[in-house]
CSV table of C-alpha atoms in Angstrom, one decimal:
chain,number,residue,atom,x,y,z
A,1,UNK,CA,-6.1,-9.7,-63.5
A,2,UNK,CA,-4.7,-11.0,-60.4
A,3,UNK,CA,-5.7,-14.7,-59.5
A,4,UNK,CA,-7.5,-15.5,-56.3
A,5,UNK,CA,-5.6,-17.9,-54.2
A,6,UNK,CA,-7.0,-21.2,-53.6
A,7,UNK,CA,-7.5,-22.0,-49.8
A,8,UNK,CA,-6.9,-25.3,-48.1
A,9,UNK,CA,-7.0,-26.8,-45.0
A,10,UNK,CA,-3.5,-28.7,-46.0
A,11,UNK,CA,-1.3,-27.7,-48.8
A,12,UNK,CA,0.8,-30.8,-49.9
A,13,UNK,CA,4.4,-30.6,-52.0
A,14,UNK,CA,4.9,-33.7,-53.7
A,15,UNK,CA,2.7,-36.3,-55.6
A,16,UNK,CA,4.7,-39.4,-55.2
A,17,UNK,CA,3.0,-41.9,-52.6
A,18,UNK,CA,3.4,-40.3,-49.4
A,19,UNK,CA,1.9,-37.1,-50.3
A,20,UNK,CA,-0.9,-38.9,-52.2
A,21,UNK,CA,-1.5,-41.3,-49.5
A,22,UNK,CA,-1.4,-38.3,-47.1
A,23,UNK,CA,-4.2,-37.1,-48.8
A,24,UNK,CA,-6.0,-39.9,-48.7
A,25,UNK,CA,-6.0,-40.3,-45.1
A,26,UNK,CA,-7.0,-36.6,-44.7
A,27,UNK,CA,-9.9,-37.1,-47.0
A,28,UNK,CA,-11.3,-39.8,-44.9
A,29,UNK,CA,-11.0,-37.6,-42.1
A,30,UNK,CA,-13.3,-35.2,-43.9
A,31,UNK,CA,-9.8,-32.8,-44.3
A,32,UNK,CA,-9.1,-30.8,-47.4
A,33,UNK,CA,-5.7,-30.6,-49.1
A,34,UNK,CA,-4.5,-29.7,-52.3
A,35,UNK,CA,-1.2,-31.3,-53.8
A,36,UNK,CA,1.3,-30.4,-56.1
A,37,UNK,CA,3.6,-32.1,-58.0
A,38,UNK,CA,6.5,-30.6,-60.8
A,39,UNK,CA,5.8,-34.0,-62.8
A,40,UNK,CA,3.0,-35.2,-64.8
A,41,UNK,CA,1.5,-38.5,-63.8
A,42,UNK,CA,2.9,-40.4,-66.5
A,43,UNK,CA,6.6,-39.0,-65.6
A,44,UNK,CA,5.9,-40.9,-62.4
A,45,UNK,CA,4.2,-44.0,-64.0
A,46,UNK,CA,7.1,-44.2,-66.2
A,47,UNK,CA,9.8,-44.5,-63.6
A,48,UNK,CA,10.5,-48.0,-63.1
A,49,UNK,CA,10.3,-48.4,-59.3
A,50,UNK,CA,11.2,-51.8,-57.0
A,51,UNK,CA,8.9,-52.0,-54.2
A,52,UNK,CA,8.9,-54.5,-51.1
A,53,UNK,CA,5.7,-53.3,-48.7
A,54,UNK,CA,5.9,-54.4,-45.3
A,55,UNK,CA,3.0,-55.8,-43.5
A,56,UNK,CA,1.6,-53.0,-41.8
A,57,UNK,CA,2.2,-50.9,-45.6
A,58,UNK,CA,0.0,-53.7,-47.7
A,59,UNK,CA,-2.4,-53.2,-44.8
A,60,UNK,CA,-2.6,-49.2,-45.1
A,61,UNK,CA,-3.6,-49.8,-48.9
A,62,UNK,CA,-6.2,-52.2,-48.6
A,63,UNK,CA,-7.6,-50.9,-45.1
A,64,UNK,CA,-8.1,-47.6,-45.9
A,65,UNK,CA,-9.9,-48.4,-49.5
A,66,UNK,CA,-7.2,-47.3,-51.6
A,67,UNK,CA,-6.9,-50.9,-53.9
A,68,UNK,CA,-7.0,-54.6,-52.7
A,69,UNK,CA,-4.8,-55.0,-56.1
A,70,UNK,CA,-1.6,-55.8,-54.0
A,71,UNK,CA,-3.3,-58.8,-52.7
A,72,UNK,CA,-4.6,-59.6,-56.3
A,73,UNK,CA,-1.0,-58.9,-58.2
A,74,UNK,CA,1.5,-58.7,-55.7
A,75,UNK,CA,3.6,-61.8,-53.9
A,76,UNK,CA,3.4,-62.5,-50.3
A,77,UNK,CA,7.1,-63.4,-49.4
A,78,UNK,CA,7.4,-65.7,-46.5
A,79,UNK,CA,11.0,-65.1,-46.0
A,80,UNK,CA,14.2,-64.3,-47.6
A,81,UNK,CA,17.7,-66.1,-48.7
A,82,UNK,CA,21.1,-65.1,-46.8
A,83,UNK,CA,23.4,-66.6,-49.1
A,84,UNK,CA,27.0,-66.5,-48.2
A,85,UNK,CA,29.9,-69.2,-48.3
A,86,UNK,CA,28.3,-70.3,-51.7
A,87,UNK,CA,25.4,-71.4,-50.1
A,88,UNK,CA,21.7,-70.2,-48.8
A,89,UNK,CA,20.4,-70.2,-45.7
A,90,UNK,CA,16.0,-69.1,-45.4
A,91,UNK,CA,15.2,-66.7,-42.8
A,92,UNK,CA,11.3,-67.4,-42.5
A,93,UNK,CA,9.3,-64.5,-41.9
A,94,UNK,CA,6.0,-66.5,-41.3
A,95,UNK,CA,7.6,-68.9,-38.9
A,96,UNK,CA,9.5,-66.2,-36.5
A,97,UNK,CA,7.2,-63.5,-36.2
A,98,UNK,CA,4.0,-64.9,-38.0
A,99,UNK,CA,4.2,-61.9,-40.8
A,100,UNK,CA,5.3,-61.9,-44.4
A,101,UNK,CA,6.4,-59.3,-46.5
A,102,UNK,CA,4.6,-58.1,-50.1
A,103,UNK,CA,6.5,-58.3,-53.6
A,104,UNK,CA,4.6,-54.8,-55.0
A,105,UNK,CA,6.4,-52.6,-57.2
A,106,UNK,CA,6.2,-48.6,-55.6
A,107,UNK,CA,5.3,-47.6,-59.4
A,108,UNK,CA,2.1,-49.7,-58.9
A,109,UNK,CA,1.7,-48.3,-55.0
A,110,UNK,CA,1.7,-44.4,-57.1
A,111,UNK,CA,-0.8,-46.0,-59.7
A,112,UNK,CA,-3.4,-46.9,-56.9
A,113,UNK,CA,-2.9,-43.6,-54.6
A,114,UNK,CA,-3.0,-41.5,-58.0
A,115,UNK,CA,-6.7,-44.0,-59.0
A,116,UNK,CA,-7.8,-43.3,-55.7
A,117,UNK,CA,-7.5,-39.6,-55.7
A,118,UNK,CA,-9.2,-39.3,-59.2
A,119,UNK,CA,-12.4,-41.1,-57.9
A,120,UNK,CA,-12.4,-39.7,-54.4
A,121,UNK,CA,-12.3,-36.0,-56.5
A,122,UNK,CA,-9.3,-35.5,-54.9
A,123,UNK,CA,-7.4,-32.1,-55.9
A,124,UNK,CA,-3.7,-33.1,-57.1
A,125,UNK,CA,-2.2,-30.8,-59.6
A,126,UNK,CA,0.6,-32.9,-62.1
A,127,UNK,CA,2.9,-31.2,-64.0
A,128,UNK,CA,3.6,-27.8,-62.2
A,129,UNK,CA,6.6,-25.2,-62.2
A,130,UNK,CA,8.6,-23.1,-60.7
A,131,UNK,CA,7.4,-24.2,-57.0
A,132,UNK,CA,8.2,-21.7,-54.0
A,133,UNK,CA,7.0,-22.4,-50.6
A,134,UNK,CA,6.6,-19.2,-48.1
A,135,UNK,CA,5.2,-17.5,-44.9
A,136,UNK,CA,6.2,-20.9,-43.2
A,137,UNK,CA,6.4,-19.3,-39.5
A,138,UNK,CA,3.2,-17.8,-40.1
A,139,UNK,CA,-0.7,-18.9,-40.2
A,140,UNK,CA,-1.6,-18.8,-43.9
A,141,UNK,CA,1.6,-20.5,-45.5
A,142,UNK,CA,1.5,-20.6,-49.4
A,143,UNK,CA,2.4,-22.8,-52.1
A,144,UNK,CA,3.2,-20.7,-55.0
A,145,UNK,CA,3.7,-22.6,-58.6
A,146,UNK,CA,2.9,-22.3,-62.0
A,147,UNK,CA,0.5,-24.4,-63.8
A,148,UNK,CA,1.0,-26.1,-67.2
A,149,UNK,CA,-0.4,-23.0,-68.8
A,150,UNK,CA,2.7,-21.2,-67.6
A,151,UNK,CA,0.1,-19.4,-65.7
A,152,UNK,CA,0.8,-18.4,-61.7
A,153,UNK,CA,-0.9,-19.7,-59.0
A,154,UNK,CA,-1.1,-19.8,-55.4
A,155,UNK,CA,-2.5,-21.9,-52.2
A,156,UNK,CA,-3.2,-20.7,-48.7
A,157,UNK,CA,-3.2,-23.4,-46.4
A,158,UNK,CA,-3.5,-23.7,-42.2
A,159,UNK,CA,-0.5,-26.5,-42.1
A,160,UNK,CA,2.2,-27.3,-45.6
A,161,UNK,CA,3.6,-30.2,-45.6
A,162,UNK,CA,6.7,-31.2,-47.6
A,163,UNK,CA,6.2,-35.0,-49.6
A,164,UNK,CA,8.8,-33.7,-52.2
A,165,UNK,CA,11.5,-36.1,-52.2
A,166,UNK,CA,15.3,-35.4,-51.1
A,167,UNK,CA,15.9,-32.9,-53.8
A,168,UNK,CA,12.4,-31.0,-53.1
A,169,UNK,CA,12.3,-27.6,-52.4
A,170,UNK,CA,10.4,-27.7,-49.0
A,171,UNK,CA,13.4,-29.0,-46.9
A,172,UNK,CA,15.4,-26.8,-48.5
A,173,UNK,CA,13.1,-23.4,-47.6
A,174,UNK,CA,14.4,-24.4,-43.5
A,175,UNK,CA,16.9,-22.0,-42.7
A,176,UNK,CA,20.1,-23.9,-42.5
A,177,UNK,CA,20.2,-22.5,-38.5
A,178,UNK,CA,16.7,-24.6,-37.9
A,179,UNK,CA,17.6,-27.9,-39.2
A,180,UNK,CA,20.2,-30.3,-38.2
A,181,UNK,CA,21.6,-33.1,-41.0
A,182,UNK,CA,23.0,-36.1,-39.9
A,183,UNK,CA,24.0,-38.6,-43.0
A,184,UNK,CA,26.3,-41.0,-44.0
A,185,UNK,CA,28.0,-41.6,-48.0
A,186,UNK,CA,28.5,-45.3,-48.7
A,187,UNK,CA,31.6,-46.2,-50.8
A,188,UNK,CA,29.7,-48.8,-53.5
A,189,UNK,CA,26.9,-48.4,-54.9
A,190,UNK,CA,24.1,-50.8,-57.4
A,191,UNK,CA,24.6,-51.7,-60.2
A,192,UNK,CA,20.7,-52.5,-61.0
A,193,UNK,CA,19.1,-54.2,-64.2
A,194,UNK,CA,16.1,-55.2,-65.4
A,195,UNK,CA,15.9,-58.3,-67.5
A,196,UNK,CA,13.9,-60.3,-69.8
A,197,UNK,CA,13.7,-64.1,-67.7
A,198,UNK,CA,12.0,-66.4,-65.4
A,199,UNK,CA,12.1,-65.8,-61.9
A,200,UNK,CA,15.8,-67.5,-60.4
A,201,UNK,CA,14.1,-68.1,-57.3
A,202,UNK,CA,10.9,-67.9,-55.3
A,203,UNK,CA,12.0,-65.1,-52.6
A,204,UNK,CA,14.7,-62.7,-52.6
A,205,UNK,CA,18.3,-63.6,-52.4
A,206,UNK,CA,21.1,-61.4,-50.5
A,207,UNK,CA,24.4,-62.4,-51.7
A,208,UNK,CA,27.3,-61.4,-50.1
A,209,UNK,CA,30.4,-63.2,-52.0
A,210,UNK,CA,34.2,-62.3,-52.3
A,211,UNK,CA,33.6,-59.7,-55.4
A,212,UNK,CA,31.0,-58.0,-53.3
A,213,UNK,CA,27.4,-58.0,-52.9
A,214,UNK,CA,24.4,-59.0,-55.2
A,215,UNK,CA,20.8,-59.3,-54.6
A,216,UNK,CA,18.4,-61.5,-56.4
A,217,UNK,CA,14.6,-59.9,-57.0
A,218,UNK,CA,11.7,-60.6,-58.8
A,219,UNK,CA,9.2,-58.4,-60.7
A,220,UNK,CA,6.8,-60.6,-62.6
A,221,UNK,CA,7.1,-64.1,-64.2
A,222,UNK,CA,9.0,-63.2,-67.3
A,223,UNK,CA,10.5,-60.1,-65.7
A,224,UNK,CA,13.0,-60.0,-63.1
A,225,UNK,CA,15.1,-57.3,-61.1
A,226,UNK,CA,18.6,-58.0,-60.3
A,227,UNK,CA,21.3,-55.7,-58.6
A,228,UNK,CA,25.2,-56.0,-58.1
A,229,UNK,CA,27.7,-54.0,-55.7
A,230,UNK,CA,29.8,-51.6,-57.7
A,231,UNK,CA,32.0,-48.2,-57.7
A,232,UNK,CA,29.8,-45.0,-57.6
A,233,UNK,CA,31.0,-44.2,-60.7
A,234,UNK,CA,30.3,-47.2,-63.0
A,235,UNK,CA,29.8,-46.3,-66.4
A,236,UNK,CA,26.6,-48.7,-67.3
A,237,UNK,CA,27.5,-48.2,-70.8
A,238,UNK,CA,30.6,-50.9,-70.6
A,239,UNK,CA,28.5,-53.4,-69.4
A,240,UNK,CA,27.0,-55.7,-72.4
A,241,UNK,CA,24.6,-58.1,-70.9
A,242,UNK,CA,27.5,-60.9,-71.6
A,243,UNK,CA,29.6,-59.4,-68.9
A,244,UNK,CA,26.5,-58.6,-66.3
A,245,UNK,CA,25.6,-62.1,-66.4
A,246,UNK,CA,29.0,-63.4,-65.6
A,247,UNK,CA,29.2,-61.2,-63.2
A,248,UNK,CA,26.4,-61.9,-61.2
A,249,UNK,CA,26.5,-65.3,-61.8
A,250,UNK,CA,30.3,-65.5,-60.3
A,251,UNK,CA,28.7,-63.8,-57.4
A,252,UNK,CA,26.1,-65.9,-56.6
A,253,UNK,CA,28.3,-69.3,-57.6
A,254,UNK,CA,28.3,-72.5,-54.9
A,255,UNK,CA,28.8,-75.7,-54.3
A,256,UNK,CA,24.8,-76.2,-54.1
A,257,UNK,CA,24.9,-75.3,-58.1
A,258,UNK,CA,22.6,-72.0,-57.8
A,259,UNK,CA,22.6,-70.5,-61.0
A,260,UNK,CA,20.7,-67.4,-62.3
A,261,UNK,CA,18.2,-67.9,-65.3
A,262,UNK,CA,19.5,-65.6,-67.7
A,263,UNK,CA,17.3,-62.9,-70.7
A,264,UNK,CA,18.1,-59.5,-72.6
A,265,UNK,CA,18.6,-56.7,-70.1
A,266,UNK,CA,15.9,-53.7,-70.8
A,267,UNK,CA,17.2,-51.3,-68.6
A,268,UNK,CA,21.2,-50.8,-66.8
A,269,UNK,CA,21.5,-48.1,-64.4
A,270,UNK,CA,23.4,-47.1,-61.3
A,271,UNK,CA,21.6,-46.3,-58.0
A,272,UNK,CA,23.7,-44.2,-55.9
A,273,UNK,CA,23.1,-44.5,-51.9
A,274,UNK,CA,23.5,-42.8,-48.2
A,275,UNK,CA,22.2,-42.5,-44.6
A,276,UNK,CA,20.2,-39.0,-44.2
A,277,UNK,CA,17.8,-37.8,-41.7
A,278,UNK,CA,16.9,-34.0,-41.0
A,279,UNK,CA,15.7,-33.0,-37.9
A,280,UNK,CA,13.3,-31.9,-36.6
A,281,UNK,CA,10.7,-33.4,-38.8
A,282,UNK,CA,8.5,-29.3,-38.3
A,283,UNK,CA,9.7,-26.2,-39.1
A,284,UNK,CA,6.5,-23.4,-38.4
A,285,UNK,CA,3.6,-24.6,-40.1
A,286,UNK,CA,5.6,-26.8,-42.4
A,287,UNK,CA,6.1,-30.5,-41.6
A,288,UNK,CA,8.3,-33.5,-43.3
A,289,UNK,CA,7.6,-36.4,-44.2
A,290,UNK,CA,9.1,-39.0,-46.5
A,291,UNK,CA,12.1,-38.5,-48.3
A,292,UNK,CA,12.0,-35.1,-47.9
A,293,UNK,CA,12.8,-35.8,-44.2
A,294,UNK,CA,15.1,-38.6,-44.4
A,295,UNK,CA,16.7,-41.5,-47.1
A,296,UNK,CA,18.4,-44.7,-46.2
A,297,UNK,CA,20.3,-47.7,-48.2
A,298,UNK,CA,18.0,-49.7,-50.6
A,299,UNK,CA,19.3,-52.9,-48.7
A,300,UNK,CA,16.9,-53.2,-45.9
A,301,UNK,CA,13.6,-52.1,-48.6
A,302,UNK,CA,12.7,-49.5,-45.6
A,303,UNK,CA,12.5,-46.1,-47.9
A,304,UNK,CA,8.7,-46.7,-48.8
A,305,UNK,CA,7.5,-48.0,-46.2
A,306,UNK,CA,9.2,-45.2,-43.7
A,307,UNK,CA,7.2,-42.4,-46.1
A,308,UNK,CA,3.8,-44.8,-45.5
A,309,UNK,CA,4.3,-44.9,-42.1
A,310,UNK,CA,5.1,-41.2,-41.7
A,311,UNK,CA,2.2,-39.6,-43.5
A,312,UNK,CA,-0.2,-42.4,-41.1
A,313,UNK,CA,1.1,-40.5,-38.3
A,314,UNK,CA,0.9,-37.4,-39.5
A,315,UNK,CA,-2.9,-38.0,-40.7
A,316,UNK,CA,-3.6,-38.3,-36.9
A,317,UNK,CA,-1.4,-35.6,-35.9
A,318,UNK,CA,-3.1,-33.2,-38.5
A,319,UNK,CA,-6.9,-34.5,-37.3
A,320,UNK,CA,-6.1,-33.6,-34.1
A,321,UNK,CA,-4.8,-30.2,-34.6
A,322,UNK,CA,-7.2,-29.2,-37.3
A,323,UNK,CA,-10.4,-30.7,-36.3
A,324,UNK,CA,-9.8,-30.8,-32.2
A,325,UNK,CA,-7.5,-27.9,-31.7
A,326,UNK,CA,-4.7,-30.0,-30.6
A,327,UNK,CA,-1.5,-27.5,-31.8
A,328,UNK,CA,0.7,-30.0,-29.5
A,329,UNK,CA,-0.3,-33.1,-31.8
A,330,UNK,CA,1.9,-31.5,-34.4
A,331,UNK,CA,5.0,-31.1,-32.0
A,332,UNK,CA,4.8,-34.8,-30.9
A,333,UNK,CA,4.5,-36.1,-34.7
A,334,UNK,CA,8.1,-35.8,-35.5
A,335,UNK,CA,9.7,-37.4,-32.5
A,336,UNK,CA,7.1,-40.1,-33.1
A,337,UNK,CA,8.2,-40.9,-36.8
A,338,UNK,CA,11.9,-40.4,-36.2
A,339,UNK,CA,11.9,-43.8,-33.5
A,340,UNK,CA,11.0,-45.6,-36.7
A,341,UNK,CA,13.1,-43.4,-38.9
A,342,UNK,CA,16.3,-44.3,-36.7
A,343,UNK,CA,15.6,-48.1,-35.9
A,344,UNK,CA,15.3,-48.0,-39.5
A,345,UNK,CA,18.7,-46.3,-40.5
A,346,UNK,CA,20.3,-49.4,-38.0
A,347,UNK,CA,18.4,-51.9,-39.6
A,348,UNK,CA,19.4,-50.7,-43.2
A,349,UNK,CA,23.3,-50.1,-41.8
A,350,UNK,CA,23.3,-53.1,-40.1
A,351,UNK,CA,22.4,-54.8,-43.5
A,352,UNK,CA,24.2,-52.7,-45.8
A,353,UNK,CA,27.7,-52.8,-44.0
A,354,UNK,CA,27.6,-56.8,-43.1
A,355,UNK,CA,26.5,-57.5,-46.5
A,356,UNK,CA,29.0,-55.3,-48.9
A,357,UNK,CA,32.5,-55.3,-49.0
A,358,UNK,CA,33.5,-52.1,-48.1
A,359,UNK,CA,37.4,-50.8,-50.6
A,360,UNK,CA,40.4,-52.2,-49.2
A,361,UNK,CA,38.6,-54.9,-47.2
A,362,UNK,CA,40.9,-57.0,-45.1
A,363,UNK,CA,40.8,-60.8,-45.1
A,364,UNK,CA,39.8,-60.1,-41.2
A,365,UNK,CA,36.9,-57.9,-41.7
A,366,UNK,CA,35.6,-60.6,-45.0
A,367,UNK,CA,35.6,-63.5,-42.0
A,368,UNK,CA,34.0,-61.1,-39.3
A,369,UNK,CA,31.1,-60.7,-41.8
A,370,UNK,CA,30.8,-64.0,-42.5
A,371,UNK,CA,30.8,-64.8,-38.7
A,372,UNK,CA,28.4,-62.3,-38.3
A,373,UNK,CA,25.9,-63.9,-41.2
A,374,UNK,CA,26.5,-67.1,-39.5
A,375,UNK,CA,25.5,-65.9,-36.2
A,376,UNK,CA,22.0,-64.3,-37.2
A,377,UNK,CA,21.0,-67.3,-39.5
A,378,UNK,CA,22.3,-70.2,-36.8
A,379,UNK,CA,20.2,-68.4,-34.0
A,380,UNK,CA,16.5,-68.1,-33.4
A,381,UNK,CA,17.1,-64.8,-31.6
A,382,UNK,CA,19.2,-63.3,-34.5
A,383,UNK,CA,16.7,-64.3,-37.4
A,384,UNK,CA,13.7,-63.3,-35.4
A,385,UNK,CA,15.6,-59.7,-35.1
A,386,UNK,CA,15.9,-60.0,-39.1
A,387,UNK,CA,12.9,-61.0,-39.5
A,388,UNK,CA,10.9,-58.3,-37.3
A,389,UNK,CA,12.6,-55.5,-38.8
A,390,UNK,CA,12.6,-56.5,-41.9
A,391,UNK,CA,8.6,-57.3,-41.8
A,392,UNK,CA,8.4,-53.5,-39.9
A,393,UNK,CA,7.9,-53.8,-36.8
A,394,UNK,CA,4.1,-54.0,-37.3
A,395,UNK,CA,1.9,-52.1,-35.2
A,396,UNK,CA,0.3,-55.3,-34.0
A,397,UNK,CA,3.6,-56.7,-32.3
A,398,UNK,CA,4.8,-53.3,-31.2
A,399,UNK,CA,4.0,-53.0,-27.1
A,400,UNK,CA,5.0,-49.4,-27.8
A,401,UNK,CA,7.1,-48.9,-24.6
A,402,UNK,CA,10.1,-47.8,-26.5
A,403,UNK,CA,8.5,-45.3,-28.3
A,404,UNK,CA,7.0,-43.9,-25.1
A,405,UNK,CA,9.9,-43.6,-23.8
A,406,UNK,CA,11.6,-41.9,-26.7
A,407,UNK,CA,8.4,-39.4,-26.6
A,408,UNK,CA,9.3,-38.7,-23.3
A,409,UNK,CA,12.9,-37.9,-23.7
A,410,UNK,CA,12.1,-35.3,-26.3
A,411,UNK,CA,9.5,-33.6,-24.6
């Protein structure tokens, strides 16, 4: 027998945390949605994830009544290390623009979203296949999948909107005429590991040294996350734990003596990396948000935290137009997220291309980055830029007249 559609105020592609917050925000808002996601929950929960949630992001969880858990398990950072020239140089968060930054793995952000849903009754749907997405200029768009039964389904929803990651199929349903890509392939890439050890320091440490650039996280107390700069196509299977540790200890070597605490490595693997935003953020009923709509570097710890603050904006947009009327809400929701989408590609550039050293460096353009490192930790003005963007420019420092302006110019 044919099935009967399921109908939805919002039909949601993708599981991960912006869809799932996304729905959290709607539910509040008295809005159904249904998502969908081709993974199970424990595929997600099993995918180790690094996660650095800017002030406005720890807020959004603990505001909204998802979890207070990242204020119970997760580490306020104050600031982070610049180290270059063998030594490190604190750029202090609290002290420039009176935020810090939260230590909170995105694996842990899913667990919370994916808790939250289950005891709010929220309809999420793990593990499905063979997702299409169709009728998107129209006013009933559909989500057609099947479940884990193998059996077909469908969802009729008033707006879609597309959480699915870069390789998602909503983004790709835009007819190549309607979209415009702009992107940018990075040279290196990370070389990341996960090892068995006591934190090597209290707070991050960027590392830009002659054999390229490392970065210094932490996970737990007896688990730490580490990355180094390497080719894109680095075999992680030559690398014995002997020759990662000398490696990233040459890196981070000085005449102040830092050193790395040193364990087994659990887990090698190398995370490839580029610039990419699609525009416009709506295509008919269908709207972006996430991944889906844009990626940038790991450097600047901005992917996360761009998805968070897209699907807050798009909760309002979506209140507005379902509950009010307001069709235009849904026009002005992607000009709005892309001024934080592209002061976020600069920031992540900016980082990413002082910090690396890019093949066939010259000595001159090693000593310009060094001069440039030098100038943004020996001026107030140049840390406090660091140290705004890196915090996210929170919505309690933001006067908003850029952003009005940018509105503006795209209407």
């Amino acid at each position: 027998m044919p099935h009967t559609p399921t109908r939805t105020a919002v039909g949601i592609v993708g599981a991960g945390p912006a869809g799932l917050m996304l729905s959290h925000l709607l539910a509040r808002a008295g809005i159904d949605s249904v998502v969908v996601d081709h993974r199970t929950r424990a595929e997600i929960e099993g995918t180790s994830r690094a996660g650095i949630l800017e002030a406005d992001s720890a807020r959004l969880l603990t505001d909204t009544g998802v979890s207070d858990r990242v204020h119970r398990e997760g580490r306020p950072h104050d600031g982070i290390e610049l180290r270059f020239g063998g030594e490190s140089h604190r750029v202090d968060f609290r002290a420039l623009v009176g935020e810090s930054v939260w230590l909170y793995p995105q694996t842990d952000v899913f667990i919370d979203l994916a808790d939250a849903r289950a005891r709010d009754g929220g309809d999420v749907r793990f593990g499905v296949s063979d997702t299409q997405v169709v009728d998107l200029t129209g006013e009933r768009p559909g989500i057609l999948y099947s479940d884990a039964d193998g059996v077909a389904r469908e969802i009729r929803c008033d707006i879609l909107v597309g959480a699915d990651g870069s390789r998602g199929v909503c983004r790709s349903a835009v007819p190549e005429a309607e979209r415009t890509h702009f992107f940018r392939e990075y040279p290196y890439a990370w070389f990341g590991v996960l090892v068995e050890a006591p934190p090597s320091a209290p707070e991050l440490v960027y590392t830009h040294s002659e054999r390229g650039f490392a970065l210094i996280s932490q996970r737990t107390e007896s688990v730490q996350r580490m990355y180094f700069q390497c080719d894109p196509d680095e075999d992680p299977a030559l690398w014995p734990d002997d020759r990662i540790w000398a490696e990233l200890q040459e890196r981070v070597r000085g005449s102040d003596g830092f050193t790395l605490k040193e364990g087994p490595v659990t887990d090698r693997s190398v995370l490839r990396f580029r610039s990419f935003v699609c525009e416009p953020m709506r295509y008919g009923s269908m709207l972006l948000a996430g991944d889906a709509a844009h990626t940038v570097p790991p450097t600047g710890a901005k992917g996360l935290n761009l998805a968070l603050a897209d699907v807050r904006l798009l909760a309002e947009a979506l209140e507005q137009a379902l509950t009010k009327g307001d069709r235009g809400a849904l026009d002005a929701y992607g000009p709005r997220a892309l001024h934080r989408v592209w002061r976020a590609q600069h920031f992540s550039y900016w980082m990413t291309t002082m910090l690396h050293r890019a093949p066939g460096a010259t000595d001159f353009d090693v000593r310009r980055q060094l001069g440039e490192l030098a100038a943004v930790v020996d001026s107030t003005a140049g840390s406090t830029y660091l140290a705004e963007a890196y915090t996210g420019w929170s919505e309690g420092r933001r006067a908003g007249r850029s952003e009005r302006r940018v509105q503006d110019a795209w209407q």
